[in-house]
PDB file of C-alpha atoms in Angstrom:
ATOM      1  CA  VAL A  13      71.684 -32.835  94.072  1.00 83.00           C
ATOM      2  CA  ARG A  14      69.931 -35.552  96.013  1.00 84.00           C
ATOM      3  CA  LEU A  15      70.924 -39.156  95.213  1.00 85.00           C
ATOM      4  CA  TYR A  16      68.648 -42.124  95.859  1.00 82.00           C
ATOM      5  CA  GLU A  17      69.850 -45.589  95.105  1.00 82.00           C
ATOM      6  CA  HIS A  18      67.747 -48.564  94.110  1.00 78.00           C
ATOM      7  CA  SER A  19      69.065 -52.036  94.692  1.00 77.00           C
ATOM      8  CA  LEU A  20      67.873 -55.217  93.010  1.00 80.00           C
ATOM      9  CA  ALA A  21      65.885 -55.886  96.223  1.00 79.00           C
ATOM     10  CA  HIS A  22      63.564 -52.988  95.327  1.00 78.00           C
ATOM     11  CA  GLY A  23      62.409 -54.843  92.150  1.00 84.00           C
ATOM     12  CA  THR A  24      62.408 -51.547  90.190  1.00 87.00           C
ATOM     13  CA  PRO A  25      64.801 -52.012  87.237  1.00 85.00           C
ATOM     14  CA  ASP A  26      63.640 -48.753  85.548  1.00 86.00           C
ATOM     15  CA  ALA A  27      64.015 -46.563  88.620  1.00 86.00           C
ATOM     16  CA  CYS A  28      66.702 -44.494  86.905  1.00 82.00           C
ATOM     17  CA  PHE A  29      63.843 -42.945  84.897  1.00 84.00           C
ATOM     18  CA  PRO A  30      61.790 -41.079  87.530  1.00 88.00           C
ATOM     19  CA  ASN A  31      60.373 -38.615  84.971  1.00 89.00           C
ATOM     20  CA  ASN A  32      57.520 -41.093  84.413  1.00 93.00           C
ATOM     21  CA  TRP A  33      56.157 -40.980  87.965  1.00 96.00           C
ATOM     22  CA  PHE A  34      56.826 -37.326  88.820  1.00 96.00           C
ATOM     23  CA  SER A  35      57.605 -33.941  87.264  1.00 96.00           C
ATOM     24  CA  THR A  36      58.287 -30.499  88.736  1.00 95.00           C
ATOM     25  CA  HIS A  37      57.154 -27.215  87.304  1.00 95.00           C
ATOM     26  CA  PRO A  38      58.196 -23.626  88.315  1.00 95.00           C
ATOM     27  CA  SER A  39      55.438 -21.161  89.156  1.00 94.00           C
ATOM     28  CA  ALA A  40      56.021 -19.330  85.869  1.00 90.00           C
ATOM     29  CA  GLU A  41      54.942 -22.409  84.010  1.00 89.00           C
ATOM     30  CA  SER A  42      51.960 -23.485  86.063  1.00 79.00           C
ATOM     31  CA  GLY A  43      50.709 -19.929  86.566  1.00 85.00           C
ATOM     32  CA  THR A  44      50.401 -20.557  90.320  1.00 89.00           C
ATOM     33  CA  ALA A  45      52.985 -21.905  92.752  1.00 95.00           C
ATOM     34  CA  ASP A  46      55.926 -24.192  92.080  1.00 97.00           C
ATOM     35  CA  THR A  47      54.213 -27.513  91.383  1.00 97.00           C
ATOM     36  CA  LEU A  48      54.996 -31.222  91.878  1.00 97.00           C
ATOM     37  CA  VAL A  49      52.956 -33.676  89.805  1.00 98.00           C
ATOM     38  CA  LEU A  50      52.752 -37.307  90.783  1.00 98.00           C
ATOM     39  CA  TYR A  51      51.581 -39.555  87.950  1.00 98.00           C
ATOM     40  CA  PRO A  52      49.696 -42.906  87.954  1.00 98.00           C
ATOM     41  CA  MET A  53      51.822 -45.743  86.529  1.00 97.00           C
ATOM     42  CA  LYS A  54      50.413 -48.751  84.727  1.00 96.00           C
ATOM     43  CA  CYS A  55      53.027 -51.365  85.776  1.00 93.00           C
ATOM     44  CA  PRO A  56      53.212 -52.171  89.498  1.00 93.00           C
ATOM     45  CA  ASN A  57      57.060 -52.296  89.445  1.00 90.00           C
ATOM     46  CA  ARG A  58      57.059 -48.733  88.022  1.00 91.00           C
ATOM     47  CA  ALA A  59      54.556 -47.539  90.628  1.00 94.00           C
ATOM     48  CA  ALA A  60      56.823 -49.046  93.280  1.00 91.00           C
ATOM     49  CA  GLU A  61      59.535 -46.525  92.256  1.00 91.00           C
ATOM     50  CA  ARG A  62      57.460 -43.886  94.108  1.00 92.00           C
ATOM     51  CA  ARG A  63      59.202 -44.390  97.412  1.00 89.00           C
ATOM     52  CA  THR A  64      57.887 -42.524 100.472  1.00 92.00           C
ATOM     53  CA  GLU A  65      61.161 -40.799 101.386  1.00 92.00           C
ATOM     54  CA  MET A  66      61.479 -39.461  97.828  1.00 92.00           C
ATOM     55  CA  VAL A  67      57.909 -38.177  97.730  1.00 96.00           C
ATOM     56  CA  ASP A  68      58.274 -36.586 101.161  1.00 97.00           C
ATOM     57  CA  TYR A  69      61.428 -34.785 100.033  1.00 96.00           C
ATOM     58  CA  LEU A  70      59.700 -33.420  96.953  1.00 96.00           C
ATOM     59  CA  ARG A  71      56.493 -32.425  98.727  1.00 96.00           C
ATOM     60  CA  ALA A  72      58.528 -30.408 101.217  1.00 97.00           C
ATOM     61  CA  ARG A  73      59.942 -28.322  98.369  1.00 96.00           C
ATOM     62  CA  TYR A  74      56.900 -27.746  96.187  1.00 97.00           C
ATOM     63  CA  PRO A  75      53.963 -25.884  97.762  1.00 96.00           C
ATOM     64  CA  ARG A  76      51.493 -27.071  95.155  1.00 97.00           C
ATOM     65  CA  VAL A  77      51.017 -30.838  94.490  1.00 97.00           C
ATOM     66  CA  LEU A  78      48.913 -32.324  91.787  1.00 97.00           C
ATOM     67  CA  ASP A  79      48.693 -35.981  92.880  1.00 98.00           C
ATOM     68  CA  MET A  80      47.156 -38.097  90.114  1.00 98.00           C
ATOM     69  CA  SER A  81      48.666 -41.365  91.428  1.00 97.00           C
ATOM     70  CA  GLY A  82      45.443 -42.409  93.057  1.00 97.00           C
ATOM     71  CA  GLN A  83      44.031 -43.161  89.623  1.00 98.00           C
ATOM     72  CA  GLU A  84      46.091 -46.354  89.550  1.00 97.00           C
ATOM     73  CA  SER A  85      43.418 -48.063  91.671  1.00 97.00           C
ATOM     74  CA  HIS A  86      40.864 -47.150  88.933  1.00 98.00           C
ATOM     75  CA  HIS A  87      43.125 -48.542  86.192  1.00 98.00           C
ATOM     76  CA  ARG A  88      43.676 -45.063  84.693  1.00 98.00           C
ATOM     77  CA  TYR A  89      47.234 -44.089  83.905  1.00 98.00           C
ATOM     78  CA  PHE A  90      49.164 -41.029  82.764  1.00 98.00           C
ATOM     79  CA  GLU A  91      52.880 -41.818  82.838  1.00 97.00           C
ATOM     80  CA  GLY A  92      54.393 -38.354  83.000  1.00 95.00           C
ATOM     81  CA  THR A  93      56.858 -37.239  80.437  1.00 91.00           C
ATOM     82  CA  GLY A  94      57.016 -40.788  79.073  1.00 93.00           C
ATOM     83  CA  VAL A  95      53.670 -40.028  77.333  1.00 96.00           C
ATOM     84  CA  LEU A  96      53.728 -36.202  77.525  1.00 96.00           C
ATOM     85  CA  VAL A  97      55.626 -33.733  75.397  1.00 96.00           C
ATOM     86  CA  ILE A  98      55.417 -30.153  76.747  1.00 95.00           C
ATOM     87  CA  ASP A  99      55.850 -27.002  74.647  1.00 96.00           C
ATOM     88  CA  ARG A 100      56.239 -24.581  77.487  1.00 92.00           C
ATOM     89  CA  VAL A 101      56.714 -21.515  75.285  1.00 92.00           C
ATOM     90  CA  ASN A 102      53.485 -21.950  73.328  1.00 94.00           C
ATOM     91  CA  ARG A 103      51.564 -23.586  76.223  1.00 94.00           C
ATOM     92  CA  VAL A 104      50.741 -26.752  74.213  1.00 97.00           C
ATOM     93  CA  ALA A 105      50.915 -30.315  75.539  1.00 97.00           C
ATOM     94  CA  TYR A 106      51.075 -33.319  73.237  1.00 98.00           C
ATOM     95  CA  VAL A 107      49.951 -36.771  74.438  1.00 98.00           C
ATOM     96  CA  ASP A 108      49.910 -40.121  72.654  1.00 94.00           C
ATOM     97  CA  ILE A 109      46.735 -41.731  74.032  1.00 97.00           C
ATOM     98  CA  SER A 110      47.316 -45.374  74.961  1.00 97.00           C
ATOM     99  CA  GLU A 111      47.003 -47.766  77.942  1.00 97.00           C
ATOM    100  CA  ARG A 112      49.593 -45.600  79.614  1.00 97.00           C
ATOM    101  CA  ALA A 113      47.984 -42.267  78.803  1.00 98.00           C
ATOM    102  CA  ASP A 114      44.313 -41.763  79.654  1.00 98.00           C
ATOM    103  CA  ALA A 115      42.659 -38.993  77.646  1.00 98.00           C
ATOM    104  CA  GLY A 116      40.678 -37.762  80.618  1.00 98.00           C
ATOM    105  CA  LEU A 117      43.751 -37.534  82.782  1.00 98.00           C
ATOM    106  CA  ALA A 118      45.613 -35.733  79.982  1.00 98.00           C
ATOM    107  CA  LYS A 119      42.778 -33.103  79.944  1.00 98.00           C
ATOM    108  CA  GLU A 120      42.904 -32.828  83.713  1.00 97.00           C
ATOM    109  CA  TRP A 121      46.684 -32.330  83.657  1.00 97.00           C
ATOM    110  CA  ALA A 122      46.455 -29.614  80.946  1.00 97.00           C
ATOM    111  CA  HIS A 123      43.683 -27.800  82.797  1.00 95.00           C
ATOM    112  CA  ASN A 124      45.429 -27.886  86.173  1.00 95.00           C
ATOM    113  CA  MET A 125      48.767 -26.886  84.732  1.00 95.00           C
ATOM    114  CA  GLY A 126      47.257 -23.928  82.700  1.00 93.00           C
ATOM    115  CA  TYR A 127      47.975 -25.252  79.218  1.00 93.00           C
ATOM    116  CA  LYS A 128      45.711 -23.636  76.624  1.00 89.00           C
ATOM    117  CA  ASN A 129      46.028 -26.416  74.082  1.00 96.00           C
ATOM    118  CA  LEU A 130      46.152 -30.207  74.400  1.00 98.00           C
ATOM    119  CA  VAL A 131      46.940 -32.211  71.265  1.00 98.00           C
ATOM    120  CA  THR A 132      46.172 -35.902  71.523  1.00 96.00           C
ATOM    121  CA  PHE A 133      46.860 -38.573  68.945  1.00 93.00           C
TER     122      PHE A 133
END
């Protein structure tokens, strides 16, 4: 277990919910190598949760990285498991399309992660 603390000085009150800015996936799920996914966040204070030392720690442990965070500069967002429900057994991903879940990024995620079906609503 690795513990990272956020103080009020960080300005990230929701930092206890990192599942929105990253997720990890074993090789059996992605069909390739163990995978780290970094997601683009809509709100700047949520994007600020993506601290360098945390990302470096994760990158060192996952050989495959799908970094979607650069889409923030294009105002396209896909806020991880906050907008994504994954049925790993049946290889189906469900996404509620909104300002926080771009349809194109959802399709990109599903394709890169080897999901055969993407259900958007």
